[in-house]
Coordinates of C-alpha atoms and ligand atoms in Angstrom, one line a residue:
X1 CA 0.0 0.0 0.0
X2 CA 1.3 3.6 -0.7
X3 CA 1.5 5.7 2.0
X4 CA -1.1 8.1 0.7
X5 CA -3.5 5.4 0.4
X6 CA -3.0 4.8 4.8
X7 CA -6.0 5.7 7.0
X8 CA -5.2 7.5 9.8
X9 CA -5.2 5.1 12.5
X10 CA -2.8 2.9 10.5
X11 CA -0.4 5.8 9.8
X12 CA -0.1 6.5 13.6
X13 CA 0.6 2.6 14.4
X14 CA 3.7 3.0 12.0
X15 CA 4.8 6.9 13.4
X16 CA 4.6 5.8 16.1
X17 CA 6.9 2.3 15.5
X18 CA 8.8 4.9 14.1
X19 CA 8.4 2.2 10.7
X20 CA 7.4 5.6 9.0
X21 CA 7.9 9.5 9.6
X22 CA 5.7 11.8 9.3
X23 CA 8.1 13.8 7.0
X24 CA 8.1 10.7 4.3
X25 CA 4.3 10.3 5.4
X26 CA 3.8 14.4 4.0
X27 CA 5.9 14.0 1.4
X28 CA 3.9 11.2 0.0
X29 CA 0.5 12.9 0.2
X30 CA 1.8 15.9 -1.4
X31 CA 3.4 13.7 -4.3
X32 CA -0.2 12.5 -4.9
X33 CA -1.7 15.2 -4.8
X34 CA 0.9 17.2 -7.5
X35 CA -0.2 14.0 -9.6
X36 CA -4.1 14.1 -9.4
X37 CA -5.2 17.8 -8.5
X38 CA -5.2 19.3 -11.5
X39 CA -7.9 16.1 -12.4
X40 CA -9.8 16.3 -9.0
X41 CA -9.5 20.2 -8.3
X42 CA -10.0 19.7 -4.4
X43 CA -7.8 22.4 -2.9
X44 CA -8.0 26.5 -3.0
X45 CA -5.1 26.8 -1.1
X46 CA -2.0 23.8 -0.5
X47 CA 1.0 25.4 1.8
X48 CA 3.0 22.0 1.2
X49 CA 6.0 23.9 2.2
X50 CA 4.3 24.6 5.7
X51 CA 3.4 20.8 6.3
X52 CA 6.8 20.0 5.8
X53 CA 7.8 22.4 8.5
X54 CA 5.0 20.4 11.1
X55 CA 5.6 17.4 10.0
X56 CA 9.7 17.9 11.0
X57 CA 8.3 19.3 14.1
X58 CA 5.9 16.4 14.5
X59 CA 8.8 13.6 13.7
X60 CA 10.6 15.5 16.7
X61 CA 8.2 15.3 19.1
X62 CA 7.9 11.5 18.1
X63 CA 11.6 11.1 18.5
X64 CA 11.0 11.8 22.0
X65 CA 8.5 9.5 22.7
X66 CA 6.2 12.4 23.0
X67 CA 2.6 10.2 21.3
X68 CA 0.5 13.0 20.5
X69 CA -3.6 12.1 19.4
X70 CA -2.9 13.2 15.4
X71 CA 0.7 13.5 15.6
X72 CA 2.5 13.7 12.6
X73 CA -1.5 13.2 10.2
X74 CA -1.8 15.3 7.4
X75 CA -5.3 16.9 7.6
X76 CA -6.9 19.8 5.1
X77 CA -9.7 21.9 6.1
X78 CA -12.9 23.4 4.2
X79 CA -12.1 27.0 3.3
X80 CA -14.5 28.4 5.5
X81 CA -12.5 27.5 8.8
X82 CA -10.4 30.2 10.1
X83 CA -6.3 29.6 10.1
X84 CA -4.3 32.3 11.5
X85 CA -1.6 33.3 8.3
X86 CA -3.8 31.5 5.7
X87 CA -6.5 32.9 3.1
X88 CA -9.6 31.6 4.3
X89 CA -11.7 32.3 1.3
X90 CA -15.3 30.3 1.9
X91 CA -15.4 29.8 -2.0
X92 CA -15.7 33.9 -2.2
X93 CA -14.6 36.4 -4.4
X94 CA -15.7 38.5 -1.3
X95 CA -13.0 36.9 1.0
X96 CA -10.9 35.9 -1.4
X97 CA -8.0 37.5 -0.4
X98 CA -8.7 37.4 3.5
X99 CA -6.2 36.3 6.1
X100 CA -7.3 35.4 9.2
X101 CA -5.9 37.1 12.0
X102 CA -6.7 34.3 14.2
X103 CA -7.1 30.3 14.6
X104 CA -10.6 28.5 14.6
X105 CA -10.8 26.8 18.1
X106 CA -11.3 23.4 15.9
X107 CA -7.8 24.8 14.6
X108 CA -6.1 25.4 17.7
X109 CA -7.6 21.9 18.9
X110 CA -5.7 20.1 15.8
X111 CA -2.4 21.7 16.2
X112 CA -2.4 21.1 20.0
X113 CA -2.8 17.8 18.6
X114 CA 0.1 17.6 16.5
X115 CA -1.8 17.4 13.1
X116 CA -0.2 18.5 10.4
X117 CA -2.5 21.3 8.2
X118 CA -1.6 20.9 4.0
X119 CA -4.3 23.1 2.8
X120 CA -7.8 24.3 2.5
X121 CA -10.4 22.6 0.7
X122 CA -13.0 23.8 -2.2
X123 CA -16.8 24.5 -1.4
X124 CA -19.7 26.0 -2.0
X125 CA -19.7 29.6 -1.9
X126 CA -20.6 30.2 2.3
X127 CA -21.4 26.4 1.9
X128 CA -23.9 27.7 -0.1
X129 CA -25.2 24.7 -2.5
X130 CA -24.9 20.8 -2.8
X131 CA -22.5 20.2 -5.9
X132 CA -19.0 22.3 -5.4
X133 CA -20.8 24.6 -8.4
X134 CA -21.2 27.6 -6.4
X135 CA -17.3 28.0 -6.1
X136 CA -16.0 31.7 -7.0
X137 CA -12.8 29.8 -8.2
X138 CA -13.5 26.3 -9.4
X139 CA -15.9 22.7 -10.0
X140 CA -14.1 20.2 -7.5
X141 CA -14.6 16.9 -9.9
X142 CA -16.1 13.5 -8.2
X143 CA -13.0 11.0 -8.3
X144 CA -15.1 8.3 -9.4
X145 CA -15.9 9.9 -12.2
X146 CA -14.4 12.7 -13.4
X147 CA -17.5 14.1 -15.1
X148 CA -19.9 14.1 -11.9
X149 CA -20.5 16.5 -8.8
X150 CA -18.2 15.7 -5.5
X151 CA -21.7 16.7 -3.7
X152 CA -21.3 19.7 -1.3
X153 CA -21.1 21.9 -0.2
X154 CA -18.0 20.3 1.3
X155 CA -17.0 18.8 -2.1
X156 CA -13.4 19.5 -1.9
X157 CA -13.1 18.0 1.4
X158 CA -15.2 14.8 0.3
X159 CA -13.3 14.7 -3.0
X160 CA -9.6 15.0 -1.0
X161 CA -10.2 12.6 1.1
X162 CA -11.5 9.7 -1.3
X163 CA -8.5 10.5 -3.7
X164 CA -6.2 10.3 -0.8
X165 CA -5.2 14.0 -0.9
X166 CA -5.1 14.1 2.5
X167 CA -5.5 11.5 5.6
X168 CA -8.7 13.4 6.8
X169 CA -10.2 16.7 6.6
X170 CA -13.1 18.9 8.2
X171 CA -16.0 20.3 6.5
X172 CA -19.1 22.1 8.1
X173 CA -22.7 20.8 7.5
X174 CA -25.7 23.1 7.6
X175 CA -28.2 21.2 5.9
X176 CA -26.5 18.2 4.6
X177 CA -23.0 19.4 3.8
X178 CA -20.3 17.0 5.2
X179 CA -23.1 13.8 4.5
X180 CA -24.2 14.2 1.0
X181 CA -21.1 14.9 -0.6
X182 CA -19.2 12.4 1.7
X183 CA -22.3 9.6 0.2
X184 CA -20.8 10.9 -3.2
X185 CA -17.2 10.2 -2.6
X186 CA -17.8 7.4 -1.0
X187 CA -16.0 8.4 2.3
X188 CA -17.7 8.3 5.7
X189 CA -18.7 12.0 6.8
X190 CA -20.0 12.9 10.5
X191 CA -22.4 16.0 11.7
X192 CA -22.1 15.9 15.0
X193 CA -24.8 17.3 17.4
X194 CA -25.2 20.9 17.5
X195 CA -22.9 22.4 20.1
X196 CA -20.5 19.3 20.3
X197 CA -17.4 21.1 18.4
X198 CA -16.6 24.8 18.5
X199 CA -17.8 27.1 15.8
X200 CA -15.9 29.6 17.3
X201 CA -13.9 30.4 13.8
X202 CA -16.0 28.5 11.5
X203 CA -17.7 31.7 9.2
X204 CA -21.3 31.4 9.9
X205 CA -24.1 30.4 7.2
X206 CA -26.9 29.4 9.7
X207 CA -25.6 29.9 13.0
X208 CA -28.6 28.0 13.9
X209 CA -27.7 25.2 11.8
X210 CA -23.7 24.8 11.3
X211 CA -22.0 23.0 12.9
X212 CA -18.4 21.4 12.0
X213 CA -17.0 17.3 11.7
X214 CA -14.7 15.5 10.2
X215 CA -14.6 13.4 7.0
X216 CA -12.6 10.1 6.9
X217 CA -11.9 7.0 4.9
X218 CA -12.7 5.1 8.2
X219 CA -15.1 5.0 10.9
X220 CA -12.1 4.6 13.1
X221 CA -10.6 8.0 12.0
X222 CA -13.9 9.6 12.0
X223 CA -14.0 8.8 15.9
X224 CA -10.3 9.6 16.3
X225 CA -11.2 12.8 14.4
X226 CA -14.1 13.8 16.5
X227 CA -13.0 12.8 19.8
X228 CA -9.7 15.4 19.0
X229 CA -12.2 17.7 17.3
X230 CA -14.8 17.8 20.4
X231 CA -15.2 20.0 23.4
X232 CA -16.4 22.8 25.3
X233 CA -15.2 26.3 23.7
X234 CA -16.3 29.2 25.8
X235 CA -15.3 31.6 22.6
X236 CA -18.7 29.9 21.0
X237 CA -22.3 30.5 23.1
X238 CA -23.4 27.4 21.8
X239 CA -20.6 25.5 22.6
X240 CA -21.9 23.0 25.3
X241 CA -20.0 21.9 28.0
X242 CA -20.4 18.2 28.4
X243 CA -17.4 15.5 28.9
X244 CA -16.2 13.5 25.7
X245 CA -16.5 10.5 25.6
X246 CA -14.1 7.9 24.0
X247 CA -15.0 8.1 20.8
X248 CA -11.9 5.7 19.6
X249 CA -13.8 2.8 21.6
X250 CA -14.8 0.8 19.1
X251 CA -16.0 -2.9 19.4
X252 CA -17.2 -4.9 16.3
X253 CA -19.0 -7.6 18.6
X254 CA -22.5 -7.1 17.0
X255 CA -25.1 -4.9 17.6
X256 CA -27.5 -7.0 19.7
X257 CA -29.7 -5.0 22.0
X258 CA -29.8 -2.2 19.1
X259 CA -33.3 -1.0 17.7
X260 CA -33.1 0.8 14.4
X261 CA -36.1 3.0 13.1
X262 CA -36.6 2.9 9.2
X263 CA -38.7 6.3 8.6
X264 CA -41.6 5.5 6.4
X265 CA -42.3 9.1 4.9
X266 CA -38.1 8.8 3.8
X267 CA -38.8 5.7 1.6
X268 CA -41.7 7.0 -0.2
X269 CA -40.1 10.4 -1.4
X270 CA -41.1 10.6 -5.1
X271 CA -38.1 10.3 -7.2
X272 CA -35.8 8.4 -4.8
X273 CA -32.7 6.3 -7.3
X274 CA -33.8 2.6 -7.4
X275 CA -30.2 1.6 -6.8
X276 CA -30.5 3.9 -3.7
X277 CA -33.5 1.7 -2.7
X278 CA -31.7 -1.2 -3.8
X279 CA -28.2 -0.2 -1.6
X280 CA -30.7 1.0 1.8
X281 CA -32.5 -2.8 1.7
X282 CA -29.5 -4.6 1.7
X283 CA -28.0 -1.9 4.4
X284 CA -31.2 -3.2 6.4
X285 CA -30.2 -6.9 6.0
X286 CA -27.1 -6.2 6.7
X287 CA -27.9 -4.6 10.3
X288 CA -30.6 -7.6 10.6
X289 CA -27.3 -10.1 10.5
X290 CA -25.5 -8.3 13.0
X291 CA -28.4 -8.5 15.5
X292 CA -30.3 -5.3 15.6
X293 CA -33.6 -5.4 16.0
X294 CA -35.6 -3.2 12.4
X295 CA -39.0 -1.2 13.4
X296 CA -41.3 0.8 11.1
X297 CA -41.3 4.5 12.6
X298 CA -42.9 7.9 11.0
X299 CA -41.6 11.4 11.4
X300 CA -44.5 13.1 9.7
X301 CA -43.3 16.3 9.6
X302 CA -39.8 15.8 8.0
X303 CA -41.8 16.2 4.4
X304 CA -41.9 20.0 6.0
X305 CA -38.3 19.6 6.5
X306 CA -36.3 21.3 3.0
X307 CA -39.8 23.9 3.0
X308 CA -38.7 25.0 6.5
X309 CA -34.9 25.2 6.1
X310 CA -34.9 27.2 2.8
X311 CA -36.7 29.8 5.4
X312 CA -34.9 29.5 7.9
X313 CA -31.2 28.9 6.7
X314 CA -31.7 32.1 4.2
X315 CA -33.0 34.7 7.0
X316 CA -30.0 33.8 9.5
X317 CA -27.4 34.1 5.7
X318 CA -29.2 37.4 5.5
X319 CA -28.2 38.8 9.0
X320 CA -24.8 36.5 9.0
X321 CA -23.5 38.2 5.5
X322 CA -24.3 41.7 6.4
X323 CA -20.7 42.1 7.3
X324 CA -19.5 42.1 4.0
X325 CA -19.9 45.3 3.1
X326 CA -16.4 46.5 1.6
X327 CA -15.9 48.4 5.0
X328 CA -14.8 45.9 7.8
X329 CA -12.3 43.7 5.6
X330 CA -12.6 41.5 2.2
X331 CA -13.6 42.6 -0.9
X332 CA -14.8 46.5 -2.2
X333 CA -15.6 47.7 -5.4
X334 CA -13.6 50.5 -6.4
X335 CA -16.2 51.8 -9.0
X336 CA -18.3 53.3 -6.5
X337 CA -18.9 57.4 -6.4
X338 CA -21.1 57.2 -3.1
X339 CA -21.5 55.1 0.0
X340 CA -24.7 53.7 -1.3
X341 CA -23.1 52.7 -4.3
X342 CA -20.1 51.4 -2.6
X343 CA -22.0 49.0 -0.5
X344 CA -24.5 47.6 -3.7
X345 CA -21.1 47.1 -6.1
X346 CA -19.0 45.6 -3.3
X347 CA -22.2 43.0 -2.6
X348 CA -23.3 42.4 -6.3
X349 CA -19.5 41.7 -7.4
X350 CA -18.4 39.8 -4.2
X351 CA -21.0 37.4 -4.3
X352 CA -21.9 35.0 -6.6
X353 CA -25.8 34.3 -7.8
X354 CA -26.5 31.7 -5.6
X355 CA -25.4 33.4 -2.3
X356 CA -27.2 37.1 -3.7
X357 CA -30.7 34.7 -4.1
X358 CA -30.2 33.6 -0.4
X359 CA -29.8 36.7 0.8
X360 CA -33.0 38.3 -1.1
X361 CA -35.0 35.3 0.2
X362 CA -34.1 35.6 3.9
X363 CA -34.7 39.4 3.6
X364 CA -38.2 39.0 2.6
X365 CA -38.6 36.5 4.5
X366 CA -37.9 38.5 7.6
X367 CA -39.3 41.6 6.5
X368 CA -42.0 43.3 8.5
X369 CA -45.7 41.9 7.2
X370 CA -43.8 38.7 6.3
X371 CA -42.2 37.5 9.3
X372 CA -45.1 36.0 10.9
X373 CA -45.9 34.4 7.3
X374 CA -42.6 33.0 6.6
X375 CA -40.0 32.8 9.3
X376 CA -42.3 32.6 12.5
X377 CA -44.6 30.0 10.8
X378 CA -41.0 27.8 9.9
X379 CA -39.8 28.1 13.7
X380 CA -43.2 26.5 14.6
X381 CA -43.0 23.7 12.2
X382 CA -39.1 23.3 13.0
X383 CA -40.6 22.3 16.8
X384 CA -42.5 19.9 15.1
X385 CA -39.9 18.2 13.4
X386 CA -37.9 18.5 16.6
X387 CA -40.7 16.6 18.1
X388 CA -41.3 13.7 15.5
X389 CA -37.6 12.9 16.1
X390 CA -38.1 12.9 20.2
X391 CA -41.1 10.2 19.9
X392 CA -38.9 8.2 17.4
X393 CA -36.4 8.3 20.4
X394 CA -38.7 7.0 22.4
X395 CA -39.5 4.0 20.3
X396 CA -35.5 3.1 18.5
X397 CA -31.8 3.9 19.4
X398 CA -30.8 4.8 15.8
X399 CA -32.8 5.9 12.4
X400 CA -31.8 4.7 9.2
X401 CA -32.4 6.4 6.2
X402 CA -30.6 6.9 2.4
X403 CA -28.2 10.4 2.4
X404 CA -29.3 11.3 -1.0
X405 CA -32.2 10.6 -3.0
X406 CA -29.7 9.6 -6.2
X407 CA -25.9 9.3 -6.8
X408 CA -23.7 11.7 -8.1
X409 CA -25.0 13.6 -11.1
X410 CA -23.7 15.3 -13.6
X411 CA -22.0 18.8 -13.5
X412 CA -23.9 21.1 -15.3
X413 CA -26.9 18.7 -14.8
X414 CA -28.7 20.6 -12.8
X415 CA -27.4 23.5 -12.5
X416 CA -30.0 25.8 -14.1
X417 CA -32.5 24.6 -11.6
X418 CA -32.0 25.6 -7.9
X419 CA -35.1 23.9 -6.6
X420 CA -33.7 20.3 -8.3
X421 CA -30.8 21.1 -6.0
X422 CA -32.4 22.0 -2.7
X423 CA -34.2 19.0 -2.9
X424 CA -30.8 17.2 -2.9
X425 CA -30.9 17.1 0.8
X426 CA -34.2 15.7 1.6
X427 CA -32.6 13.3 3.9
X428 CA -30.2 15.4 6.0
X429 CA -32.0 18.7 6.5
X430 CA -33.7 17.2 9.2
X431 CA -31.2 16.5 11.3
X432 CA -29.9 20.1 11.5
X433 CA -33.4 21.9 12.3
X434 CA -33.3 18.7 15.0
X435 CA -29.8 19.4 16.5
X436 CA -28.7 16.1 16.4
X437 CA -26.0 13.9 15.3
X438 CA -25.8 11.9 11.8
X439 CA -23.3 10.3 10.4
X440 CA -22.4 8.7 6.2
X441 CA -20.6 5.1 5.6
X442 CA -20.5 3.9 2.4
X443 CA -23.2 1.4 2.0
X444 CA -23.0 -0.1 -1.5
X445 CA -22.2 1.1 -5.4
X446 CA -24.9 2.3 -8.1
X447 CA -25.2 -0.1 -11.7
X448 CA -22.3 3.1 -12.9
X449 CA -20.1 2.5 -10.1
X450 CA -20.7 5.3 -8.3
X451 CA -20.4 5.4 -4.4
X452 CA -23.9 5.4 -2.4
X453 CA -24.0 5.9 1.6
X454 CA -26.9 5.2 4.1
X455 CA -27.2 7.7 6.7
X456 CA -27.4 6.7 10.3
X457 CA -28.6 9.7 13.2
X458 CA -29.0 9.7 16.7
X459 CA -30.9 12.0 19.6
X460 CA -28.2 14.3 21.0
X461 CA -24.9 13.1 22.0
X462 CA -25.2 9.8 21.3
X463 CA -22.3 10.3 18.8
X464 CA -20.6 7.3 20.6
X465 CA -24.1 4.7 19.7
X466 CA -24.0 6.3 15.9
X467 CA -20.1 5.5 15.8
X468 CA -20.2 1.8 16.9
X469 CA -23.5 0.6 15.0
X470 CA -21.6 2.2 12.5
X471 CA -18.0 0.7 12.6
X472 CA -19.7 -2.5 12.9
X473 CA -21.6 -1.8 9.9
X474 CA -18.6 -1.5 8.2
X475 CA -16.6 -4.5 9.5
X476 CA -19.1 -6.4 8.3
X477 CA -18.8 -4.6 4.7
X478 CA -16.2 -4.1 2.1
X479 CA -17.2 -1.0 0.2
X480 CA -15.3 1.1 2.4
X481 CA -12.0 -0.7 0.5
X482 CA -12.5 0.2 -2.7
X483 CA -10.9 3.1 -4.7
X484 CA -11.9 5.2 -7.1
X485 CA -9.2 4.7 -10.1
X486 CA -7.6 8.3 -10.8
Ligands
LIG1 N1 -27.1 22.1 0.3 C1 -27.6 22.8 1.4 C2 -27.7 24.3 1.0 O1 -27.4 24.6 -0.1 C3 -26.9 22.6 2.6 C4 -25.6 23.3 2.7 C5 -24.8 23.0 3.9 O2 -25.0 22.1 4.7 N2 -23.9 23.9 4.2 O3 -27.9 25.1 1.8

């Protein structure tokens, strides 16, 4: 196996032995990724030159004996999590030249860690969309197929980490964003519950909504990621102070005792792949096998779920992107001969169409004369939702359900058509207006070869259940093995 190819977990067995360093370890994910970037597009910004600089400092630490939880791992980052000294863009020609004055606390987290940061991954613009499309600077290309969408918006980080372009990487997910394009890729992708990592750092979309996890080729690197990733933050007021468990503690000794919901209302969606059908019923024997126990449940309200977040997500983008304004910092047109002017040129050049239509929708939608219409009526049905999920609690541990109605289309496919693509995330809006955890493992491949996850979620905190039901899942599975052929 080349060492690009290593999961994490591995990689630190053989630091560690002192079998590899993390110096040839670096040098050999930056060899890969000079050979298959310019194909797979993943990365704004690669500071290999940087990495080499940790990764000495990491192979010194190792030299004596001092184990650090990530040291010595190459990791790369979505570009919309702040690193002090590097451009943190968020797919923006609005920040595209912005520096960060300051570390993300996920950032700090990692480096006290000993992780070793090559770069910063492609995305939607503000994580903005589900396909890597919305980009200011480029399409991030699915490596199973070179023609397709990575998913998003944390394409580039989905994309890197199936390519082996990094070890693991961090995305944010607002509505979907870390487990749809992660089901693309065919890498396993985590939300955690809301409050579990800092977003103290991470530029808000939804502040109701984001939150930040990791994306791995393992489910034993997702935990490793999480665990390091995890934590009370007092720099972020919804950071919520509750002991981490071992996530690492992982035992594949069957899943007896375990009740899994299967959500009628997700099954019937109209339009739903019949290889995605096809890849969830064998998921379900596969969980039968390993003991757990299947029940019929309904969330009735989740059909309200993608209605309710395309209020809700656009009014908080509204109030969230207000900064921009060509004062404070980033971008500012210079074609301006007022104030007025200033601040409608700086906003209709520093943001792309996708982001502008957010921002006009969560206006209105919080305009006087609307509000009770529009964003007071979602908050109500959002309770609902959180509701349907606390009876399923009542009745199963976990809820299985697909992570996208169809596998990776086409880019350009669908482009033209913004509802097509909000409807992309049917099955993981959900979770966000919920608050609570949900994780991707690749589950099975469509008739083309492309990757298909099932999505497992949990009530709040149980990040530790989701993990285990779903590292047994995949000990019991291969698809987790296979490459895509670049
Ligand atoms: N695709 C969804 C959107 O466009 C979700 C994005 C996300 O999770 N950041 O808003």
């Amino acid at each position: 196996m080349d060492l690009h190819e290593l999961t994490i977990l591995k990689a630190l067995e053989l630091i560690q032995t002192r079998a590899i360093s993390s110096t040839e370890l670096t040098k050999a994910v930056i060899d890969r990724i000079d050979k298959v970037e310019n194909k797979v597009n993943a990365y704004i910004t690669l500071v290999p030159e940087e990495a080499l600089i940790s990764a000495a400092m990491a192979d010194q630490e190792i030299k004596q004996g001092n184990f650090l939880p990530l040291g010595g791992i190459p990791l790369a980052i979505k570009d919309l999590i702040c690193t002090a000294g590097l451009k943190t863009t968020c797919g923006s020609k609005i920040l595209a030249d912005f520096i960060p004055p300051y570390d993300a606390g996920l950032i700090t987290k990692l480096k006290q860690a000993g992780a070793v940061i090559i770069g910063k991954l492609n995305m939607d613009e503000f994580a903005m969309g589900s396909t890597n499309e919305h980009s200011a600077f480029k399409n991030t290309h699915n490596p199973w197929d070179l023609s397709r969408i990575p998913g998003g918006s944390s394409g580039g980080s989905a994309a890197a980490v199936a390519a082996d372009m990094c070890l693991g990487a961090f995305g944010s997910d607002t509505g979907g964003s870390i487990r749809q394009p992660a089901s693309h890729c065919g890498v396993v992708g985590m939300k955690p519950t809301y409050g579990r990592i800092s977003r103290f750092g991470l530029v808000a979309f939804a502040s109701s909504l984001d939150q930040i996890g990791p994306l791995a080729k393992s489910v034993g690197d997702c935990a490793l990621l999480l665990k390091t990733a995890s934590g009370y933050d007092p720099r972020d007021s919804t950071s919520v102070n509750k002991s981490v468990p071992d996530y690492s503690d992982l035992k594949a000794n069957g899943l007896k005792n375990l009740k899994i919901g299967i959500p009628k209302e997700f099954l019937a969606v109209k339009g739903i792949d019949a290889d995605v059908l096809r890849v969830i019923n064998s998921t379900i024997e596969t969980f039968k096998a390993l003991g757990a126990e299947i029940i019929d449940i309904s969330l009735p309200h989740t059909k309200y779920s993608v209605a309710v977040y395309y209020v809700i997500a656009p009014a908080e983008a509204s109030s969230n992107l207000a900064r921009y304004d060509g004062v404070k910092y980033g971008f500012r047109s210079d074609e301006a001969e007022n104030l007025d002017q200033m601040y409608s040129k700086t906003r209709s050049k520093g943001f792309g169409t996708e982001v502008q239509r957010r921002i006009i929708l969560g206006t209105y939608a919080l305009s006087s004369g609307y509000y009770d219409a529009y964003y007071k009526k979602a908050s109500q049905v959002r309770t609902l939702i959180i509701k349907d999920y606390k009876q399923a609690f009542n009745l199963c541990d976990l809820i299985l359900t697909p992570v996208t109605p169809t596998p990776a289309f086409k880019i350009g496919e669908k482009i033209e058509d913004p509802l097509q693509l909000y409807l992309s995330d049917i099955f993981t809006i959900s979770a966000n207006l919920a608050g609570i955890p949900g994780i991707c493992v690749p589950a099975g491949f469509s008739d083309k070869g492309l990757p298909i996850g099932m999505q497992l979620l949990g009530s709040h905190f149980q990040e530790d259940l989701l993990l285990n039901a779903a590292y047994n899942f995949e000990q019991a599975t291969d698809f987790h093995r296979k490459k895509p052929d670049l």
